[in-house]
């Protein structure tokens, strides 16, 4: 969607009819609108929302008519409010108008009916088309569900980089990149598979019917488990947020401030120790799975060593004479004692018999190799025990540190609980309850996840049985074929989705940093981690600490969130322009932003001024208040 | 994006019938995406499967 102009009449602060044209240049694609406080910049943003979706987020949203036009109109005079937007999308030019008509009655504007939406477009052949359902057409071009990423107040955009916004980030990536389509396809194919399963059940024999029923009941169980997990995850998130709020409040209270600060440090330490502990446990696991056999191989190593030693002592290995030496005597027809060796004679046969008894080079090499390996294995076995011992010692130390941190945390909690202030006491008790709740939820979630795994294993076993059952009837065979087709198609789309999501995430990560590097603190970069958390991290590592994230100011959060949206829009546009895959079509989206970078200092605002804007003069580059870009 | 190659490889591993099915379903989903009254999509997917897998 490339905006061309917006025309409006009598909308809130705007008296009469006015038009604003947007930059259409590919190189200079930013339009900046500057205005004093209260001059209507937020109303301007709301014009887009009203025109496209019929919604406004302003005080007194029901009053859209301009006060002056209402006041100057005569009693009974017809009045109108409208917003018209012209834009281009996919080689079509659209004009969308939302109009509210009415009359001045008893001194006030009274609308005749709800606002009317009209949409027309000029197609590739130059014909004008008026879709029957204009709202549907708008939703197809720029869905309402994602409008908040394109029409927004810059001062309130920092929420994307706040804690607990992973779901929103994930949803934004999916919606803007069009990955939702793949998710829907997966769900609908699964629905179709179930329908064919029902069909098969009604057509197949008793055995197959029983198997399918069993499978379906397991699937229902899995669904129930997933729904329970989802609910528990929501509850967990709510509890986490509530805990966070309590922490914020505690740090504000004089009596709790110091203890809360101490607790924050300890909490950080605790999570660092837990990560290190997990790492150590994994190291122990890796060492055991790689070299663990050595612990039980002592007798085998000793037996091999003794066997080789015996052979060596007996002189069997290495052998006294070599096969090649005997062969040379035979080839030269002369024994070492000077006797002539002629084929067919007794001497020839005797010497030849030694050839078979002599040691082969191959055997000699193997002997040397095994002897060396036995020595190595022996040494490795000793170092295995040493390594495990040292890792276990490390683990014990970490466990000790962890329990000491936990003790200190408990102590802080008891101190806060023992405070005279009722507020602190109550907050701490609530916090403790929430922590218990979170721990219990984690356990429950884990239990349900295990349940799902076991159900899935049983389903896989049933699938094998179903495949084996001979289906004679043609219809049943067809239903079975369709079930398999749905399954394969679903799995392939899931793989496509996974591949795209991971690539998109990597690309967003690079883009965010490109944007971020231009204007933020040196030595820091933005990161979109595997949990879809948008964070600022230190580029350098002071000490080996797993968490390099740093706290963000409101301004930094705004910039990080904007960098994220900007990156998404950029990638979506690139993909749309390439247009080389139907599975990931991308799109061109406008960004209409009120109060951009409002929370930044003037220096950073200057750095963030759109460089290519033809309306943004360098002298007042940081005083602009409203931006439209695409 | 290099993911295109990955997608191509994934699609090469399935039969032409399944490819047709996948494309049909994706087209349908795109055309119905964002529509508030996108009813009957499930049934239409089922119909596509019946048409493609005969």
CSV table of C-alpha atoms in Angstrom, one decimal, chain A residues 212-629:
chain,number,residue,atom,x,y,z
A,212,UNK,CA,-9.3,-45.3,14.4
A,213,UNK,CA,-11.5,-44.7,17.4
A,214,UNK,CA,-8.6,-45.4,19.7
A,215,UNK,CA,-6.5,-42.9,17.7
A,216,UNK,CA,-9.2,-40.3,17.8
A,217,UNK,CA,-9.6,-40.5,21.5
A,218,UNK,CA,-5.9,-40.1,21.9
A,219,UNK,CA,-6.0,-37.0,19.7
A,220,UNK,CA,-8.8,-35.6,21.9
A,221,UNK,CA,-6.7,-36.2,24.9
A,222,UNK,CA,-3.7,-34.4,23.3
A,223,UNK,CA,-6.0,-31.5,22.5
A,224,UNK,CA,-7.2,-31.3,26.0
A,225,UNK,CA,-3.7,-31.4,27.3
A,226,UNK,CA,-2.6,-28.6,24.9
A,227,UNK,CA,-5.6,-26.5,26.0
A,228,UNK,CA,-4.7,-27.0,29.6
A,229,UNK,CA,-1.0,-26.2,29.0
A,230,UNK,CA,-2.1,-23.0,27.1
A,231,UNK,CA,-4.3,-21.9,30.0
A,232,UNK,CA,-1.5,-22.7,32.5
A,233,UNK,CA,1.0,-20.7,30.4
A,234,UNK,CA,-1.4,-17.8,30.4
A,235,UNK,CA,-1.8,-18.1,34.2
A,236,UNK,CA,1.9,-18.3,34.6
A,237,UNK,CA,2.5,-15.2,32.5
A,238,UNK,CA,-0.2,-13.3,34.5
A,239,UNK,CA,1.5,-14.4,37.7
A,240,UNK,CA,4.9,-13.3,36.4
A,241,UNK,CA,3.6,-9.9,35.4
A,242,UNK,CA,1.9,-9.5,38.8
A,243,UNK,CA,5.2,-10.4,40.5
A,244,UNK,CA,7.0,-7.8,38.3
A,245,UNK,CA,4.5,-5.2,39.4
A,246,UNK,CA,5.1,-6.1,43.1
A,247,UNK,CA,8.8,-5.8,42.5
A,248,UNK,CA,8.4,-2.4,41.0
A,249,UNK,CA,6.2,-1.2,43.9
A,250,UNK,CA,8.7,-2.6,46.5
A,251,UNK,CA,11.5,-0.7,44.9
A,252,UNK,CA,9.5,2.5,45.3
A,253,UNK,CA,8.9,1.9,49.0
A,254,UNK,CA,11.5,3.3,51.4
A,255,UNK,CA,11.4,0.4,53.8
A,256,UNK,CA,11.8,-2.2,51.1
A,257,UNK,CA,13.9,-0.5,48.5
A,258,UNK,CA,17.4,-1.7,49.7
A,259,UNK,CA,16.2,-5.3,50.3
A,260,UNK,CA,14.4,-5.4,46.9
A,261,UNK,CA,17.6,-4.1,45.1
A,262,UNK,CA,19.6,-6.8,46.9
A,263,UNK,CA,17.0,-9.4,45.8
A,264,UNK,CA,17.2,-8.3,42.2
A,265,UNK,CA,21.0,-8.9,42.3
A,266,UNK,CA,20.5,-12.2,43.9
A,267,UNK,CA,17.8,-13.2,41.4
A,268,UNK,CA,20.2,-12.4,38.6
A,269,UNK,CA,22.9,-14.5,40.3
A,270,UNK,CA,20.4,-17.3,40.8
A,271,UNK,CA,19.5,-17.5,37.2
A,272,UNK,CA,23.2,-17.3,36.2
A,273,UNK,CA,24.0,-20.2,38.5
A,274,UNK,CA,21.1,-22.2,37.2
A,275,UNK,CA,22.3,-21.7,33.6
A,276,UNK,CA,25.8,-22.7,34.6
A,277,UNK,CA,24.4,-25.7,36.5
A,278,UNK,CA,22.5,-26.8,33.4
A,279,UNK,CA,25.6,-26.3,31.3
A,280,UNK,CA,27.7,-28.4,33.7
A,281,UNK,CA,25.0,-31.2,33.8
A,282,UNK,CA,25.0,-31.2,30.0
A,283,UNK,CA,28.8,-31.5,30.0
A,284,UNK,CA,28.7,-34.4,32.4
A,285,UNK,CA,26.1,-36.0,30.1
A,286,UNK,CA,28.2,-35.4,27.0
A,287,UNK,CA,31.4,-36.8,28.6
A,288,UNK,CA,29.5,-39.9,29.7
A,289,UNK,CA,27.8,-40.5,26.4
A,290,UNK,CA,31.1,-40.0,24.5
A,291,UNK,CA,33.6,-41.9,26.7
A,292,UNK,CA,31.4,-43.5,29.4
A,293,UNK,CA,32.0,-47.0,28.0
A,294,UNK,CA,35.6,-46.7,29.2
A,295,UNK,CA,34.4,-46.9,32.7
A,296,UNK,CA,33.2,-50.5,32.1
A,297,UNK,CA,36.0,-51.4,29.6
A,298,UNK,CA,38.7,-52.0,32.2
A,299,UNK,CA,38.6,-55.9,32.0
A,300,UNK,CA,38.4,-55.8,28.2
A,301,UNK,CA,41.4,-53.4,28.0
A,302,UNK,CA,43.4,-55.6,30.4
A,303,UNK,CA,42.5,-58.8,28.6
A,304,UNK,CA,43.6,-57.4,25.2
A,305,UNK,CA,46.8,-56.0,26.7
A,306,UNK,CA,47.6,-59.5,28.3
A,307,UNK,CA,46.8,-61.3,25.1
A,308,UNK,CA,49.0,-59.2,23.0
A,309,UNK,CA,51.8,-59.4,25.6
A,310,UNK,CA,51.6,-63.2,25.6
A,311,UNK,CA,51.7,-63.3,21.8
A,312,UNK,CA,54.7,-61.0,21.9
A,313,UNK,CA,56.5,-63.1,24.5
A,314,UNK,CA,55.9,-66.3,22.5
A,315,UNK,CA,57.4,-64.5,19.5
A,316,UNK,CA,54.2,-65.0,17.5
A,317,UNK,CA,53.8,-61.3,17.1
A,318,UNK,CA,55.8,-59.8,15.8
A,319,UNK,CA,56.9,-62.8,13.8
A,320,UNK,CA,60.6,-63.8,13.5
A,321,UNK,CA,60.5,-64.0,9.8
A,322,UNK,CA,58.4,-62.1,7.2
A,323,UNK,CA,56.4,-63.5,4.3
A,324,UNK,CA,58.2,-61.2,2.0
A,325,UNK,CA,61.6,-62.6,3.1
A,326,UNK,CA,60.6,-66.2,2.2
A,327,UNK,CA,59.1,-65.1,-1.1
A,328,UNK,CA,62.4,-63.4,-2.0
A,329,UNK,CA,64.3,-66.7,-1.4
A,330,UNK,CA,61.9,-68.6,-3.6
A,331,UNK,CA,62.1,-65.9,-6.4
A,332,UNK,CA,65.9,-66.0,-6.3
A,333,UNK,CA,65.8,-69.9,-6.2
A,334,UNK,CA,68.5,-69.8,-3.4
A,335,UNK,CA,68.2,-70.7,0.3
A,336,UNK,CA,70.2,-68.7,2.9
A,337,UNK,CA,72.2,-71.9,3.5
A,338,UNK,CA,73.3,-71.9,-0.2
A,339,UNK,CA,71.0,-74.8,-1.3
A,340,UNK,CA,69.5,-74.2,-4.8
A,341,UNK,CA,65.7,-74.1,-4.6
A,342,UNK,CA,64.1,-75.6,-7.7
A,343,UNK,CA,60.3,-75.8,-8.0
A,344,UNK,CA,59.0,-79.3,-7.4
A,345,UNK,CA,62.0,-80.4,-5.2
A,346,UNK,CA,61.8,-81.2,-1.5
A,347,UNK,CA,63.9,-78.1,-0.5
A,348,UNK,CA,61.6,-75.9,-2.5
A,349,UNK,CA,58.5,-77.3,-0.7
A,350,UNK,CA,60.1,-76.9,2.7
A,351,UNK,CA,61.0,-73.3,2.2
A,352,UNK,CA,57.6,-72.5,0.7
A,353,UNK,CA,55.9,-74.0,3.8
A,354,UNK,CA,57.6,-71.3,5.9
A,355,UNK,CA,55.9,-68.7,3.8
A,356,UNK,CA,52.5,-69.7,5.2
A,357,UNK,CA,53.9,-69.7,8.8
A,358,UNK,CA,55.6,-66.3,8.5
A,359,UNK,CA,53.8,-63.2,9.8
A,360,UNK,CA,51.9,-60.9,7.4
A,361,UNK,CA,52.7,-57.1,7.2
A,362,UNK,CA,49.0,-56.4,7.6
A,363,UNK,CA,48.8,-58.4,10.9
A,364,UNK,CA,52.0,-56.6,12.1
A,365,UNK,CA,50.4,-53.2,11.4
A,366,UNK,CA,47.2,-54.1,13.2
A,367,UNK,CA,49.2,-55.4,16.1
A,368,UNK,CA,51.1,-52.1,16.5
A,369,UNK,CA,47.8,-50.2,16.1
A,370,UNK,CA,46.0,-52.2,18.8
A,371,UNK,CA,48.9,-52.1,21.2
A,372,UNK,CA,49.0,-48.2,20.8
A,373,UNK,CA,45.2,-47.9,21.2
A,374,UNK,CA,45.2,-50.0,24.3
A,375,UNK,CA,47.7,-47.6,25.8
A,376,UNK,CA,45.6,-44.6,24.7
A,377,UNK,CA,42.4,-46.2,26.1
A,378,UNK,CA,44.1,-46.8,29.4
A,379,UNK,CA,45.1,-43.1,29.6
A,380,UNK,CA,41.7,-41.9,28.4
A,381,UNK,CA,40.0,-44.0,31.1
A,382,UNK,CA,42.0,-42.3,33.8
A,383,UNK,CA,41.3,-38.8,32.4
A,384,UNK,CA,37.6,-39.7,32.1
A,385,UNK,CA,37.4,-40.3,35.8
A,386,UNK,CA,39.4,-37.1,36.5
A,387,UNK,CA,37.1,-35.1,34.2
A,388,UNK,CA,33.9,-36.5,35.7
A,389,UNK,CA,35.3,-35.8,39.2
A,390,UNK,CA,36.1,-32.2,38.4
A,391,UNK,CA,32.7,-31.6,36.7
A,392,UNK,CA,31.0,-33.2,39.7
A,393,UNK,CA,33.0,-31.0,42.0
A,394,UNK,CA,32.0,-27.9,39.9
A,395,UNK,CA,28.4,-29.0,40.1
A,396,UNK,CA,28.5,-29.4,43.9
A,397,UNK,CA,30.0,-26.0,44.2
A,398,UNK,CA,27.3,-24.5,42.0
A,399,UNK,CA,24.7,-26.3,44.1
A,400,UNK,CA,26.2,-24.9,47.2
A,401,UNK,CA,26.2,-21.4,45.7
A,402,UNK,CA,22.6,-21.9,44.6
A,403,UNK,CA,21.4,-23.0,48.0
A,404,UNK,CA,23.3,-20.1,49.6
A,405,UNK,CA,21.6,-17.6,47.2
A,406,UNK,CA,18.2,-19.3,47.8
A,407,UNK,CA,18.8,-19.0,51.6
A,408,UNK,CA,19.7,-15.3,51.2
A,409,UNK,CA,16.6,-14.8,49.1
A,410,UNK,CA,14.5,-16.5,51.8
A,411,UNK,CA,16.0,-14.3,54.4
A,412,UNK,CA,15.2,-11.2,52.4
A,413,UNK,CA,11.6,-12.4,52.0
A,414,UNK,CA,11.4,-13.0,55.8
A,415,UNK,CA,12.8,-9.6,56.5
A,416,UNK,CA,10.3,-8.0,54.2
A,417,UNK,CA,7.5,-10.1,55.7
A,418,UNK,CA,8.6,-8.9,59.2
A,419,UNK,CA,8.4,-5.2,58.3
A,420,UNK,CA,6.0,-3.1,60.2
A,421,UNK,CA,4.5,-1.6,57.1
A,422,UNK,CA,1.4,-3.5,56.2
A,423,UNK,CA,1.8,-2.7,52.6
A,424,UNK,CA,5.3,-4.2,52.4
A,425,UNK,CA,4.1,-7.2,54.4
A,426,UNK,CA,1.1,-7.8,52.1
A,427,UNK,CA,3.1,-7.3,49.0
A,428,UNK,CA,5.8,-9.8,50.1
A,429,UNK,CA,3.2,-12.4,51.0
A,430,UNK,CA,1.4,-12.0,47.7
A,431,UNK,CA,4.8,-12.2,46.0
A,432,UNK,CA,5.6,-15.5,47.8
A,433,UNK,CA,2.2,-16.9,46.9
A,434,UNK,CA,2.9,-16.0,43.2
A,435,UNK,CA,6.3,-17.7,43.3
A,436,UNK,CA,4.8,-20.9,44.6
A,437,UNK,CA,2.0,-20.6,42.0
A,438,UNK,CA,4.6,-20.2,39.2
A,439,UNK,CA,6.7,-23.2,40.5
A,440,UNK,CA,3.5,-25.4,40.7
A,441,UNK,CA,2.5,-24.3,37.2
A,442,UNK,CA,5.9,-25.2,35.8
A,443,UNK,CA,5.6,-28.7,37.3
A,444,UNK,CA,2.1,-29.1,36.0
A,445,UNK,CA,3.1,-27.9,32.5
A,446,UNK,CA,6.0,-30.4,32.5
A,447,UNK,CA,3.7,-33.2,33.5
A,448,UNK,CA,1.2,-32.4,30.7
A,449,UNK,CA,4.0,-32.1,28.2
A,450,UNK,CA,5.1,-35.6,29.2
A,451,UNK,CA,1.6,-36.9,28.8
A,452,UNK,CA,1.4,-35.5,25.3
A,453,UNK,CA,4.7,-37.2,24.4
A,454,UNK,CA,3.3,-40.5,25.6
A,455,UNK,CA,0.0,-40.1,23.7
A,456,UNK,CA,2.0,-39.2,20.6
A,457,UNK,CA,4.1,-42.3,20.9
A,458,UNK,CA,0.9,-44.4,21.2
A,459,UNK,CA,-0.6,-42.6,18.1
A,460,UNK,CA,2.5,-43.5,16.1
A,461,UNK,CA,2.1,-47.1,17.1
A,462,UNK,CA,-1.6,-47.1,16.1
A,463,UNK,CA,-0.7,-45.5,12.7
A,464,UNK,CA,1.6,-48.4,12.0
A,465,UNK,CA,-1.1,-50.8,12.8
A,466,UNK,CA,-3.7,-49.0,10.7
A,467,UNK,CA,-1.3,-49.0,7.7
A,468,UNK,CA,-0.8,-52.7,8.0
A,469,UNK,CA,-4.5,-53.6,8.0
A,470,UNK,CA,-5.6,-54.5,4.5
A,471,UNK,CA,-8.3,-52.3,3.2
A,472,UNK,CA,-10.2,-54.1,0.5
A,473,UNK,CA,-12.9,-51.7,-0.4
A,474,UNK,CA,-12.2,-49.1,-3.0
A,475,UNK,CA,-13.8,-46.2,-1.1
A,476,UNK,CA,-12.0,-47.0,2.1
A,477,UNK,CA,-8.7,-47.2,0.2
A,478,UNK,CA,-9.4,-43.7,-1.3
A,479,UNK,CA,-10.3,-42.3,2.2
A,480,UNK,CA,-7.0,-43.7,3.4
A,481,UNK,CA,-5.1,-42.2,0.5
A,482,UNK,CA,-6.7,-38.8,1.3
A,483,UNK,CA,-5.8,-39.1,5.0
A,484,UNK,CA,-2.2,-39.8,4.0
A,485,UNK,CA,-2.2,-36.9,1.5
A,486,UNK,CA,-3.5,-34.5,4.2
A,487,UNK,CA,-0.8,-35.7,6.6
A,488,UNK,CA,2.0,-35.3,4.1
A,489,UNK,CA,0.8,-31.9,2.9
A,490,UNK,CA,0.4,-30.7,6.5
A,491,UNK,CA,3.9,-31.9,7.4
A,492,UNK,CA,5.4,-30.3,4.3
A,493,UNK,CA,3.7,-27.0,5.1
A,494,UNK,CA,4.9,-27.2,8.7
A,495,UNK,CA,8.5,-27.6,7.4
A,496,UNK,CA,8.1,-24.7,5.0
A,497,UNK,CA,6.8,-22.6,7.9
A,498,UNK,CA,9.7,-23.6,10.1
A,499,UNK,CA,12.2,-22.8,7.4
A,500,UNK,CA,10.6,-19.4,6.7
A,501,UNK,CA,10.1,-18.4,10.3
A,502,UNK,CA,13.7,-19.1,11.1
A,503,UNK,CA,15.1,-17.2,8.1
A,504,UNK,CA,12.8,-14.3,8.7
A,505,UNK,CA,13.9,-14.1,12.3
A,506,UNK,CA,17.6,-14.1,11.3
A,507,UNK,CA,16.9,-11.4,8.7
A,508,UNK,CA,15.0,-9.3,11.2
A,509,UNK,CA,17.9,-9.7,13.6
A,510,UNK,CA,20.3,-8.3,11.0
A,511,UNK,CA,18.0,-5.5,10.0
A,512,UNK,CA,17.3,-4.4,13.6
A,513,UNK,CA,21.0,-4.1,14.2
A,514,UNK,CA,21.5,-2.1,11.0
A,515,UNK,CA,18.9,0.4,12.1
A,516,UNK,CA,20.0,0.3,15.7
A,517,UNK,CA,23.7,0.8,15.0
A,518,UNK,CA,23.0,4.1,13.3
A,519,UNK,CA,22.0,5.9,16.4
A,520,UNK,CA,22.3,4.2,19.7
A,521,UNK,CA,25.0,3.6,22.2
A,522,UNK,CA,28.3,2.2,21.0
A,523,UNK,CA,29.2,-1.3,22.2
A,524,UNK,CA,25.5,-2.3,22.4
A,525,UNK,CA,23.3,-4.0,19.9
A,526,UNK,CA,19.7,-5.0,19.6
A,527,UNK,CA,18.9,-8.7,19.7
A,528,UNK,CA,15.8,-10.8,18.9
A,529,UNK,CA,16.5,-13.9,20.9
A,530,UNK,CA,15.1,-17.4,20.4
A,531,UNK,CA,12.2,-16.7,22.8
A,532,UNK,CA,11.2,-13.7,20.6
A,533,UNK,CA,12.4,-11.2,23.2
A,534,UNK,CA,13.6,-7.9,21.9
A,535,UNK,CA,16.5,-6.9,24.0
A,536,UNK,CA,19.6,-4.7,24.1
A,537,UNK,CA,22.8,-6.6,24.7
A,538,UNK,CA,26.4,-5.6,25.4
A,539,UNK,CA,28.7,-6.5,22.5
A,540,UNK,CA,31.6,-7.1,24.7
A,541,UNK,CA,31.8,-9.7,27.5
A,542,UNK,CA,33.2,-8.3,30.8
A,543,UNK,CA,33.2,-11.7,32.4
A,544,UNK,CA,31.6,-15.0,31.4
A,545,UNK,CA,28.0,-14.2,32.1
A,546,UNK,CA,25.2,-15.8,30.2
A,547,UNK,CA,23.0,-12.7,30.3
A,548,UNK,CA,24.4,-9.8,28.4
A,549,UNK,CA,21.1,-7.9,28.3
A,550,UNK,CA,20.9,-4.3,29.6
A,551,UNK,CA,18.0,-2.3,31.0
A,552,UNK,CA,16.4,0.0,28.4
A,553,UNK,CA,15.2,3.5,28.9
A,554,UNK,CA,11.8,4.4,27.5
A,555,UNK,CA,13.5,6.1,24.6
A,556,UNK,CA,15.6,3.1,23.8
A,557,UNK,CA,12.6,0.9,24.1
A,558,UNK,CA,10.8,3.1,21.5
A,559,UNK,CA,13.8,2.9,19.2
A,560,UNK,CA,14.1,-0.8,19.6
A,561,UNK,CA,10.4,-1.4,18.9
A,562,UNK,CA,10.5,1.0,15.9
A,563,UNK,CA,13.6,-0.7,14.6
A,564,UNK,CA,11.7,-4.0,14.8
A,565,UNK,CA,8.6,-2.7,13.0
A,566,UNK,CA,10.8,-0.9,10.4
A,567,UNK,CA,12.7,-4.1,9.8
A,568,UNK,CA,9.6,-6.2,9.4
A,569,UNK,CA,8.2,-3.7,6.9
A,570,UNK,CA,11.5,-3.6,5.0
A,571,UNK,CA,11.7,-7.4,4.7
A,572,UNK,CA,8.0,-7.7,3.7
A,573,UNK,CA,8.6,-5.1,1.0
A,574,UNK,CA,11.8,-6.7,-0.3
A,575,UNK,CA,10.0,-10.1,-0.5
A,576,UNK,CA,7.0,-8.5,-2.2
A,577,UNK,CA,9.3,-6.9,-4.8
A,578,UNK,CA,11.1,-10.2,-5.4
A,579,UNK,CA,7.8,-12.0,-5.7
A,580,UNK,CA,9.5,-15.4,-6.2
A,581,UNK,CA,7.5,-17.6,-3.9
A,582,UNK,CA,3.8,-18.0,-3.3
A,583,UNK,CA,4.5,-19.2,0.3
A,584,UNK,CA,5.9,-16.0,1.5
A,585,UNK,CA,4.5,-13.1,-0.5
A,586,UNK,CA,5.4,-10.1,1.8
A,587,UNK,CA,3.8,-6.8,1.0
A,588,UNK,CA,4.2,-3.0,0.9
A,589,UNK,CA,3.0,-1.3,4.1
A,590,UNK,CA,2.9,2.3,5.1
A,591,UNK,CA,4.0,3.5,8.5
A,592,UNK,CA,2.0,6.4,9.8
A,593,UNK,CA,3.4,7.5,13.1
A,594,UNK,CA,2.4,10.2,15.6
A,595,UNK,CA,5.0,11.8,17.8
A,596,UNK,CA,8.0,9.8,16.6
A,597,UNK,CA,10.9,9.5,19.0
A,598,UNK,CA,9.1,11.7,21.5
A,599,UNK,CA,11.0,10.2,24.4
A,600,UNK,CA,14.5,10.7,22.9
A,601,UNK,CA,16.9,13.5,23.7
A,602,UNK,CA,17.3,16.1,20.9
A,603,UNK,CA,20.6,14.6,19.8
A,604,UNK,CA,19.1,11.2,19.2
A,605,UNK,CA,16.1,12.8,17.6
A,606,UNK,CA,18.4,14.5,15.1
A,607,UNK,CA,20.1,11.2,14.3
A,608,UNK,CA,16.8,9.6,13.7
A,609,UNK,CA,15.4,12.2,11.3
A,610,UNK,CA,14.6,10.5,8.0
A,611,UNK,CA,17.6,11.4,5.9
A,612,UNK,CA,15.8,11.2,2.6
A,613,UNK,CA,12.8,13.2,3.5
A,614,UNK,CA,12.2,16.1,1.1
A,615,UNK,CA,10.1,17.8,3.7
A,616,UNK,CA,12.5,17.6,6.6
A,617,UNK,CA,15.0,20.4,6.6
A,618,UNK,CA,18.2,19.9,8.5
A,619,UNK,CA,17.7,23.0,10.6
A,620,UNK,CA,14.5,21.7,12.2
A,621,UNK,CA,15.2,18.1,11.8
A,622,UNK,CA,14.3,17.1,15.3
A,623,UNK,CA,11.2,19.2,15.7
A,624,UNK,CA,8.9,17.2,13.5
A,625,UNK,CA,6.0,15.5,15.1
A,626,UNK,CA,4.4,13.3,12.6
A,627,UNK,CA,5.7,11.0,9.9
A,628,UNK,CA,4.3,9.0,7.1
A,629,UNK,CA,6.6,6.6,5.3
